Coordinates of C-alpha atoms in Angstrom, one line a residue:
X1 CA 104.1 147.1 88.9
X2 CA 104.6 148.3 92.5
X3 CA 102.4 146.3 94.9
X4 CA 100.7 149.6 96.7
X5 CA 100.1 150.4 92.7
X6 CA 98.4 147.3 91.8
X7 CA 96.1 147.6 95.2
X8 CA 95.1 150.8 94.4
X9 CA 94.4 150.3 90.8
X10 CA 92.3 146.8 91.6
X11 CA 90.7 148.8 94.8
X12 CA 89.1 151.1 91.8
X13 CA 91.0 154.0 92.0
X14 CA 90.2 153.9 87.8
X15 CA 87.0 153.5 88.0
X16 CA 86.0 156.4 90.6
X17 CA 86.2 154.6 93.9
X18 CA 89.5 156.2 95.7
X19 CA 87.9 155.5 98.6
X20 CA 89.0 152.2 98.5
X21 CA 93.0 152.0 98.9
X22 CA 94.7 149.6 101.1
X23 CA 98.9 149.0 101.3
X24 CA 99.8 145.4 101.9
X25 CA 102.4 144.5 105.0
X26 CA 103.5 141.4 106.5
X27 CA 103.4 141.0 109.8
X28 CA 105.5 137.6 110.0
X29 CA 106.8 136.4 105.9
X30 CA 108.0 132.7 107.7
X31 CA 105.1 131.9 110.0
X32 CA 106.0 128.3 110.5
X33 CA 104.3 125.3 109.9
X34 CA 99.9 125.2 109.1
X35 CA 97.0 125.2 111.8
X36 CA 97.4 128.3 112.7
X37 CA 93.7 128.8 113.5
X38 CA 93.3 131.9 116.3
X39 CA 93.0 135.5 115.4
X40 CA 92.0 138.6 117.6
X41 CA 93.5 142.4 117.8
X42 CA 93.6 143.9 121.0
X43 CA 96.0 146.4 123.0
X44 CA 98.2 143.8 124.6
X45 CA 100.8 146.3 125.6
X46 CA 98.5 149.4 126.9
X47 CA 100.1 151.4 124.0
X48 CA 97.3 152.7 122.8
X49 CA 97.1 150.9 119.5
X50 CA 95.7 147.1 118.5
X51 CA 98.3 144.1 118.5
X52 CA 97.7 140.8 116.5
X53 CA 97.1 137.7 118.1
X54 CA 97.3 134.2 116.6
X55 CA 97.2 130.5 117.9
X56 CA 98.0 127.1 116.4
X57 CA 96.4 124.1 116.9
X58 CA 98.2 121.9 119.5
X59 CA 101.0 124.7 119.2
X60 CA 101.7 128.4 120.1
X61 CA 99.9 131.2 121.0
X62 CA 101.7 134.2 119.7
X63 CA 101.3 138.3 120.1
X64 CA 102.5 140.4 117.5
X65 CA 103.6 143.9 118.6
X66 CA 102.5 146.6 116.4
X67 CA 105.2 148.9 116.3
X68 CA 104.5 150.4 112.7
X69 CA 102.6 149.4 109.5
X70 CA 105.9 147.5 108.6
X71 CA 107.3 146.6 111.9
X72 CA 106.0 144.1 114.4
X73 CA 107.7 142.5 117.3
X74 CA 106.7 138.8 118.1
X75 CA 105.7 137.8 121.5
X76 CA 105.2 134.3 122.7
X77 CA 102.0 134.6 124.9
X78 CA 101.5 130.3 125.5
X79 CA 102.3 127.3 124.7
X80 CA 99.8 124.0 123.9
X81 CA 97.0 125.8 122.8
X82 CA 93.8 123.2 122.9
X83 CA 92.0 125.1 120.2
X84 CA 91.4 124.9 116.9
X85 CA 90.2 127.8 115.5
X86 CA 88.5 129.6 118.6
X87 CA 89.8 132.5 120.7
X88 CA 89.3 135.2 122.0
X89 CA 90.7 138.3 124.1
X90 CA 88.6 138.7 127.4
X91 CA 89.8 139.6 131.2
X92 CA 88.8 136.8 133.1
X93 CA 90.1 137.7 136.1
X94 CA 88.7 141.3 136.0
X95 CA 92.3 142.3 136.9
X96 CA 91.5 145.1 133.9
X97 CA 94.5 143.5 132.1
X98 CA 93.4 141.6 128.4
X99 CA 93.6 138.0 128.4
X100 CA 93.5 134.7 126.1
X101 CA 91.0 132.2 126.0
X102 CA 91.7 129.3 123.9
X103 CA 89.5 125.8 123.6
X104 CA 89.5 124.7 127.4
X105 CA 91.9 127.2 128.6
X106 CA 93.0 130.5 129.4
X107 CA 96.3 132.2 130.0
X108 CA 96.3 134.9 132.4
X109 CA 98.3 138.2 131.3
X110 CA 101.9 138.8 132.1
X111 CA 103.9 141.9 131.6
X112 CA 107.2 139.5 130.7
X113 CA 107.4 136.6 129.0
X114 CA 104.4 134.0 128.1
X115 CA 101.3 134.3 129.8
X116 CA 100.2 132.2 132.6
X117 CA 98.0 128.9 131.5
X118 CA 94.9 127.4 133.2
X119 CA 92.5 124.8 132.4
X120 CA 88.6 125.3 133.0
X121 CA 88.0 122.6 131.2
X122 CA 90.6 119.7 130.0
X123 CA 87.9 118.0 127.7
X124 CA 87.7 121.1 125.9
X125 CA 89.7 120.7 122.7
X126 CA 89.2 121.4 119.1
X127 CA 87.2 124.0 119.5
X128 CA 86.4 125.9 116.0
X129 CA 84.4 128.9 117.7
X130 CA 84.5 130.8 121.2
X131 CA 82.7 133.6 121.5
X132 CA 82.4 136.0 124.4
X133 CA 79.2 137.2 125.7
X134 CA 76.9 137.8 129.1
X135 CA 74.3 135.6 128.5
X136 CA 72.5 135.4 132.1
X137 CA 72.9 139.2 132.5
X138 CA 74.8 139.0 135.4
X139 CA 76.9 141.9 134.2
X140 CA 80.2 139.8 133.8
X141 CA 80.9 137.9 130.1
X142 CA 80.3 134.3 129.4
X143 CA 82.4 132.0 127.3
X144 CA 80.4 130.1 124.3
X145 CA 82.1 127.5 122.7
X146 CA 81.3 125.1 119.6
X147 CA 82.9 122.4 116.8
X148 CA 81.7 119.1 115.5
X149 CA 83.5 117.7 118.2
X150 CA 81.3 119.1 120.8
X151 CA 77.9 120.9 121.4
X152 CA 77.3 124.2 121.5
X153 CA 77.7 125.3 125.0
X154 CA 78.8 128.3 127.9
X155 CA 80.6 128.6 130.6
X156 CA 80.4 131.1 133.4
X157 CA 83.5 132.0 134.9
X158 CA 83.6 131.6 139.1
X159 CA 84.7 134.1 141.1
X160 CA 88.2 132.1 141.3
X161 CA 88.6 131.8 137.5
X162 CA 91.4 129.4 138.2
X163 CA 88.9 127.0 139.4
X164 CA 86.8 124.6 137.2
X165 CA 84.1 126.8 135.0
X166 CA 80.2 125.9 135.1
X167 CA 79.2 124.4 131.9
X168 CA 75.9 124.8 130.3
X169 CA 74.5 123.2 127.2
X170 CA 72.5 125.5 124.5
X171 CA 71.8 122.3 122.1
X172 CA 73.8 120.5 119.4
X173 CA 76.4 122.1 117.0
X174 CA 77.9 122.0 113.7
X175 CA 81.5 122.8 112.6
X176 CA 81.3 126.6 113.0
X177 CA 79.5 129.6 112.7
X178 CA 78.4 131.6 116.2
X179 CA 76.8 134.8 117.2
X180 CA 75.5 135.9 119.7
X181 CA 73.1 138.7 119.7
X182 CA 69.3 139.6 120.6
X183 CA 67.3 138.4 117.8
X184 CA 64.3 138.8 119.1
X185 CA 64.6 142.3 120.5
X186 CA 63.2 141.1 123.9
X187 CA 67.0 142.3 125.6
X188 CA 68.6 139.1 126.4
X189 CA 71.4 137.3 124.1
X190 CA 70.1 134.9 122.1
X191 CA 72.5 132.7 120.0
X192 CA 73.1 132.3 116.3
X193 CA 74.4 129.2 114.7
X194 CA 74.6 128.9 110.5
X195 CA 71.0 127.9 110.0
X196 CA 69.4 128.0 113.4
X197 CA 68.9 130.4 116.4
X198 CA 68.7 129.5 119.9
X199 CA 66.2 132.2 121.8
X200 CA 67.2 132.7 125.6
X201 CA 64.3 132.1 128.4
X202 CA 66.5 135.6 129.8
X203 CA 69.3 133.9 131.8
X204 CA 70.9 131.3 129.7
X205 CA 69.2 128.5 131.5
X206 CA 67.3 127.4 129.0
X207 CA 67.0 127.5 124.9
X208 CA 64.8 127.3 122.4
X209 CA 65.8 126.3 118.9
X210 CA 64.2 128.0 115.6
X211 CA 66.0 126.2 112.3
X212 CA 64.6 129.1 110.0
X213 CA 67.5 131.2 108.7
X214 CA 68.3 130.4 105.4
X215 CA 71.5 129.8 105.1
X216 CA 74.7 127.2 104.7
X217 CA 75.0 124.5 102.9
X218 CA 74.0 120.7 104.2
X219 CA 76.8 118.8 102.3
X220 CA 79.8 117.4 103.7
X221 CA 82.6 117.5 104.7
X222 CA 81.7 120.2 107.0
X223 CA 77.8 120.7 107.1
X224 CA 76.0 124.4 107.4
X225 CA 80.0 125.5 108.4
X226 CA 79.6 129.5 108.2
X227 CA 81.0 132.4 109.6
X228 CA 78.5 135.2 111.0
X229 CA 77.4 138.8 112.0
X230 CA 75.0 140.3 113.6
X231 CA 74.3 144.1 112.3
X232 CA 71.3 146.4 111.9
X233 CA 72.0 146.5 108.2
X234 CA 68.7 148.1 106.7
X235 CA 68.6 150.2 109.6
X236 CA 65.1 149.4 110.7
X237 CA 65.9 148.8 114.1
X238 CA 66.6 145.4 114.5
X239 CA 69.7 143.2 114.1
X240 CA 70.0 141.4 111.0
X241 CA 72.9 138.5 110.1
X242 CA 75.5 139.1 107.7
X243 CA 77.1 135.0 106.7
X244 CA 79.1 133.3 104.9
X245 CA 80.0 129.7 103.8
X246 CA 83.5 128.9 105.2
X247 CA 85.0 125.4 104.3
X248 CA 84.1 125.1 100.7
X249 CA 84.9 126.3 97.5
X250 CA 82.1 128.6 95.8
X251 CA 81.4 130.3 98.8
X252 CA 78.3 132.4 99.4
X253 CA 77.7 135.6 101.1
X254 CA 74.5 137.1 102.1
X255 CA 72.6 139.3 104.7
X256 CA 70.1 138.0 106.0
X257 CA 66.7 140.6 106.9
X258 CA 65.3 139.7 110.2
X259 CA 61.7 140.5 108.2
X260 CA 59.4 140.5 111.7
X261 CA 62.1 141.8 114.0
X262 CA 62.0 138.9 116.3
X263 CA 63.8 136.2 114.2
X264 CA 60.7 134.6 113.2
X265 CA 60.9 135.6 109.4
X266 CA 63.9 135.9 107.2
X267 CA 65.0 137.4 103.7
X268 CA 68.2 136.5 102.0
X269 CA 70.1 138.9 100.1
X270 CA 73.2 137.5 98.6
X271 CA 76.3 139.7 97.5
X272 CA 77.0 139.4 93.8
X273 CA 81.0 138.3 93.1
X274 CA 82.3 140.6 90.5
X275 CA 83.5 137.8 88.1
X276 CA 82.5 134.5 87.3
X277 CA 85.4 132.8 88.3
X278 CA 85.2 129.9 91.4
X279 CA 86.6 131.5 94.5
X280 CA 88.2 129.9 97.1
X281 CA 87.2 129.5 100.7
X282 CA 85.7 132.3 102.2
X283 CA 87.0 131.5 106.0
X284 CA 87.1 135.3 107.0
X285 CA 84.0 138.4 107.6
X286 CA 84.0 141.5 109.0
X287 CA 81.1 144.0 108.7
X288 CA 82.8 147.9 109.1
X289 CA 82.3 151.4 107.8
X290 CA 85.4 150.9 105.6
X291 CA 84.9 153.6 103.9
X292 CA 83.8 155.9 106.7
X293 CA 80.3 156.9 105.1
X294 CA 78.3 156.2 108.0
X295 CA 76.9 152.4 107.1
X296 CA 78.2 148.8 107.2
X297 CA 80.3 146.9 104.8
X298 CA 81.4 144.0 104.1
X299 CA 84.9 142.4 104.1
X300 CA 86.2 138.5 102.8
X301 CA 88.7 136.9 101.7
X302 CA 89.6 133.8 99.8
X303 CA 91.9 130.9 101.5
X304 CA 95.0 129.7 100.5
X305 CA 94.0 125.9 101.7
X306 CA 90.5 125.6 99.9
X307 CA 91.1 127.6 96.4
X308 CA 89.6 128.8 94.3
X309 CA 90.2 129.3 90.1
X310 CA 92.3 132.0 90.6
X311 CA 95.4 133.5 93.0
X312 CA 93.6 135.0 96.0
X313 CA 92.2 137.7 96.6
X314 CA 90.9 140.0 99.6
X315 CA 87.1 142.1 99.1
X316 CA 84.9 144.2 100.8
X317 CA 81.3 144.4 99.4
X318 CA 80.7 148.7 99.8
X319 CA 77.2 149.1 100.9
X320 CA 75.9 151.9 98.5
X321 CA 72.4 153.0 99.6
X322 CA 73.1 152.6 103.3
X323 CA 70.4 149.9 103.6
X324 CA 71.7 146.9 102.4
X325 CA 69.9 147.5 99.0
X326 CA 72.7 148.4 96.7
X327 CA 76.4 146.6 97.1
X328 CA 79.3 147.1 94.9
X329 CA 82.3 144.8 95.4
X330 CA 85.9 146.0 95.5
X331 CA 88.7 143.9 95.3
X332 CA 91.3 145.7 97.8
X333 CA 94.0 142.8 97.4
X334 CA 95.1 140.7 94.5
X335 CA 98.6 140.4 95.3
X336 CA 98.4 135.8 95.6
X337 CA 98.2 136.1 98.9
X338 CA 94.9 134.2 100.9
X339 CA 94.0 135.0 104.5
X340 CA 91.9 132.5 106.5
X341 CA 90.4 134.1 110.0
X342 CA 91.0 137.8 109.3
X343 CA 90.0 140.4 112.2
X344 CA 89.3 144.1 111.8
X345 CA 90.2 147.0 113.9
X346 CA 91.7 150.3 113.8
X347 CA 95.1 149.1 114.4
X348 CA 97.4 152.3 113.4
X349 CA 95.3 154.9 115.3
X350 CA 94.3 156.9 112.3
X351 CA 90.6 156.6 112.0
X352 CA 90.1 153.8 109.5
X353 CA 89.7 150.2 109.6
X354 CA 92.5 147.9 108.7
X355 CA 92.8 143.7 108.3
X356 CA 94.9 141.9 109.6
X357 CA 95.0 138.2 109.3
X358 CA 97.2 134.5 108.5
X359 CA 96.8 131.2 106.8
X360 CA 95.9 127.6 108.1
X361 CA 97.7 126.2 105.0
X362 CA 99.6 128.1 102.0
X363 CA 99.8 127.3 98.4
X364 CA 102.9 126.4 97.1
X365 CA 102.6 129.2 94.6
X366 CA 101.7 132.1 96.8
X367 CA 103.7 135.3 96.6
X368 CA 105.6 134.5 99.8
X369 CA 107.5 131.8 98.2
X370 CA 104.7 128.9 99.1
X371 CA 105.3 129.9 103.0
X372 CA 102.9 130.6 105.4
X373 CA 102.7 134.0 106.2
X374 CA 100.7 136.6 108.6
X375 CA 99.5 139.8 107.1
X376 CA 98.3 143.3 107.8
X377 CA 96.2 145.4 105.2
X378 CA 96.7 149.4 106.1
X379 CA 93.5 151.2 105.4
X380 CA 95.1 154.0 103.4
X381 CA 91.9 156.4 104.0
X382 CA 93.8 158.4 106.4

């Protein structure tokens, strides 16, 4: 059966749902090596459209061109990357020109050939999550930065942001899982970590922790690792947290309500798998319109490097009452191919939201041979 069949058909196109269709592409089929850890989309080129970006540990930092669905031109953007899993697209030197920020460095943008490098902070390594925000509402974005390796911190960028950045402590960490968003409504950034929330006194100078959301798991290797969102998903006017396990297998996926509007009181809501079979990591979220009916979704995707029982598989959980109250979950790729840090974006320019994502490790059965791979789901909405 043609793969673009097969999506369609396991989207459920059968079943009265041809809303969900996606067409599977690879952006790189012999993506070398494993640890390849940092994801983001942006408009690297000032083409109009969104360009993939990913890291390795220790390693590269590569762009992809998008060029078409089926066509991308790799880019080397730096070299020694001293980041795990975090980065992210920002312009640090306000030059209006998108940059890279990786672990305790960032490489300024250049039209030819890899971008230029600079350390803020050589002790800075590992990082699994680095999230941009303006947490003292001075108008310009902050860096935040955690791992088990170090605390869960930011740094303001100085006016010269080849210079050494100021570094501020928010409290301790765990492996992953970061937002940053105003919990409490008062109209300052608070941040979010797996089971706890850090409220701001306004200006990032000080933090106060509240361990009340209930989520993540306590158990090693990688205790209360998650990945997170914040989203007003029961449309009450608040923000509430869409998570995710990451590191383990039998994930778990939820919303979480923000019941008083102020972070003080939380409801879970977990997202029913469609089939009782153990699923593999889920290392990846989005929350979208995917289907372009006005409300969030949900997207995941199993790993290749922490399976599951069966070949993986990509989902988005379609919310069906617009509140968060009724979820039915489509499986929009089942081709044996995982993802691990997928990002969202309208890539092609057509209105919809597409995936595109890569591995940390493959399985030596996947449908690219056993190799690692890089991979871009088309949104076939429009």
């Amino acid at each position: 059966m043609p793969l673009i069949l097969r999506v369609l058909l396991l989207a459920g196109l059968a079943v009265g749902a041809p809303e969900m269709a996606f067409k599977h592409h690879f952006i790189d089929s012999a993506l070398p090596g494993t640890a390849w850890g940092q994801t983001a989309l942006a408009d690297m080129d000032g083409d109009g459209d969104l360009d993939f970006i990913t890291g390795r540990r220790g390693g590269d930092i590569l762009w992809y061109e998008f060029v078409s669905a089926s066509a991308w031109k790799k880019h080397l953007l730096g070299k020694e990357s001293p980041s795990d899993v975090g980065g992210a697209v920002m312009d640090v030197d306000r030059d209006g020109r998108p940059d890279f920020v990786a672990g305790g460095a960032w490489y300024r943008h250049a039209k030819e050939g890899p971008f230029t490098r600079h350390v803020f902070d050589a002790a800075l390594t590992n990082v699994h999550d680095l999230v941009v925000a303006d947490l003292d509402k001075d108008g310009r974005p902050d860096v935040i930065t955690m791992s088990d390796r170090n605390d869960l911190r930011w740094y303001r960028i100085p006016d010269d942001p080849a210079a050494p950045w100021e570094r501020r402590e928010i409290g301790p960490s765990v492996h992953a899982g970061v937002v940053a968003c105003d919990v409490d409504g008062d109209g300052d950034l608070d941040v979010v970590r797996s089971n706890a929330w850090f409220e701001n006194d306004g200006r990032g100078g000080g933090w106060t922790i509240h361990e009340n959301i209930p989520f993540g798991r306590p158990a090693p290797p990688y205790p209360n690792a998650t990945r997170g969102w914040a989203v007003d998903m029961d449309r009450d006017g608040d923000l509430d947290l869409v998570m995710t396990t990451n590191e383990i297998k039998s994930p778990e996926i939820a919303w979480l309500e923000n019941a008083d509007g102020k972070g003080g009181r939380w409801t879970r809501h977990d997202l029913a798998p469609g089939d009782k079979a153990v699923r593999g990591a889920y290392h990846s979220l989005a929350v979208a319109d995917v289907d372009l009916d006005g409300d969030p979704d949900v997207f995941t995707c199993e790993m290749e490097g922490i399976p599951g029982e069966r070949p993986p598989r990509w989902f988005v959980w379609e919310n069906l009452d617009g509140k968060g109250g009724r979820w039915a979950e489509r499986v929009i790729l089942d081709a044996g191919l995982g993802g691990h840090e997928v990002v969202a974006g309208d890539v092609d320019r057509d209105g919809d939201i597409d995936f595109c994502g890569k591995l940390w490790s493959p399985r030596k059965d996947n449908a690219n041979g056993g190799r690692n791979h890089a991979d871009f789901l088309e949104n076939r909405l429009r």
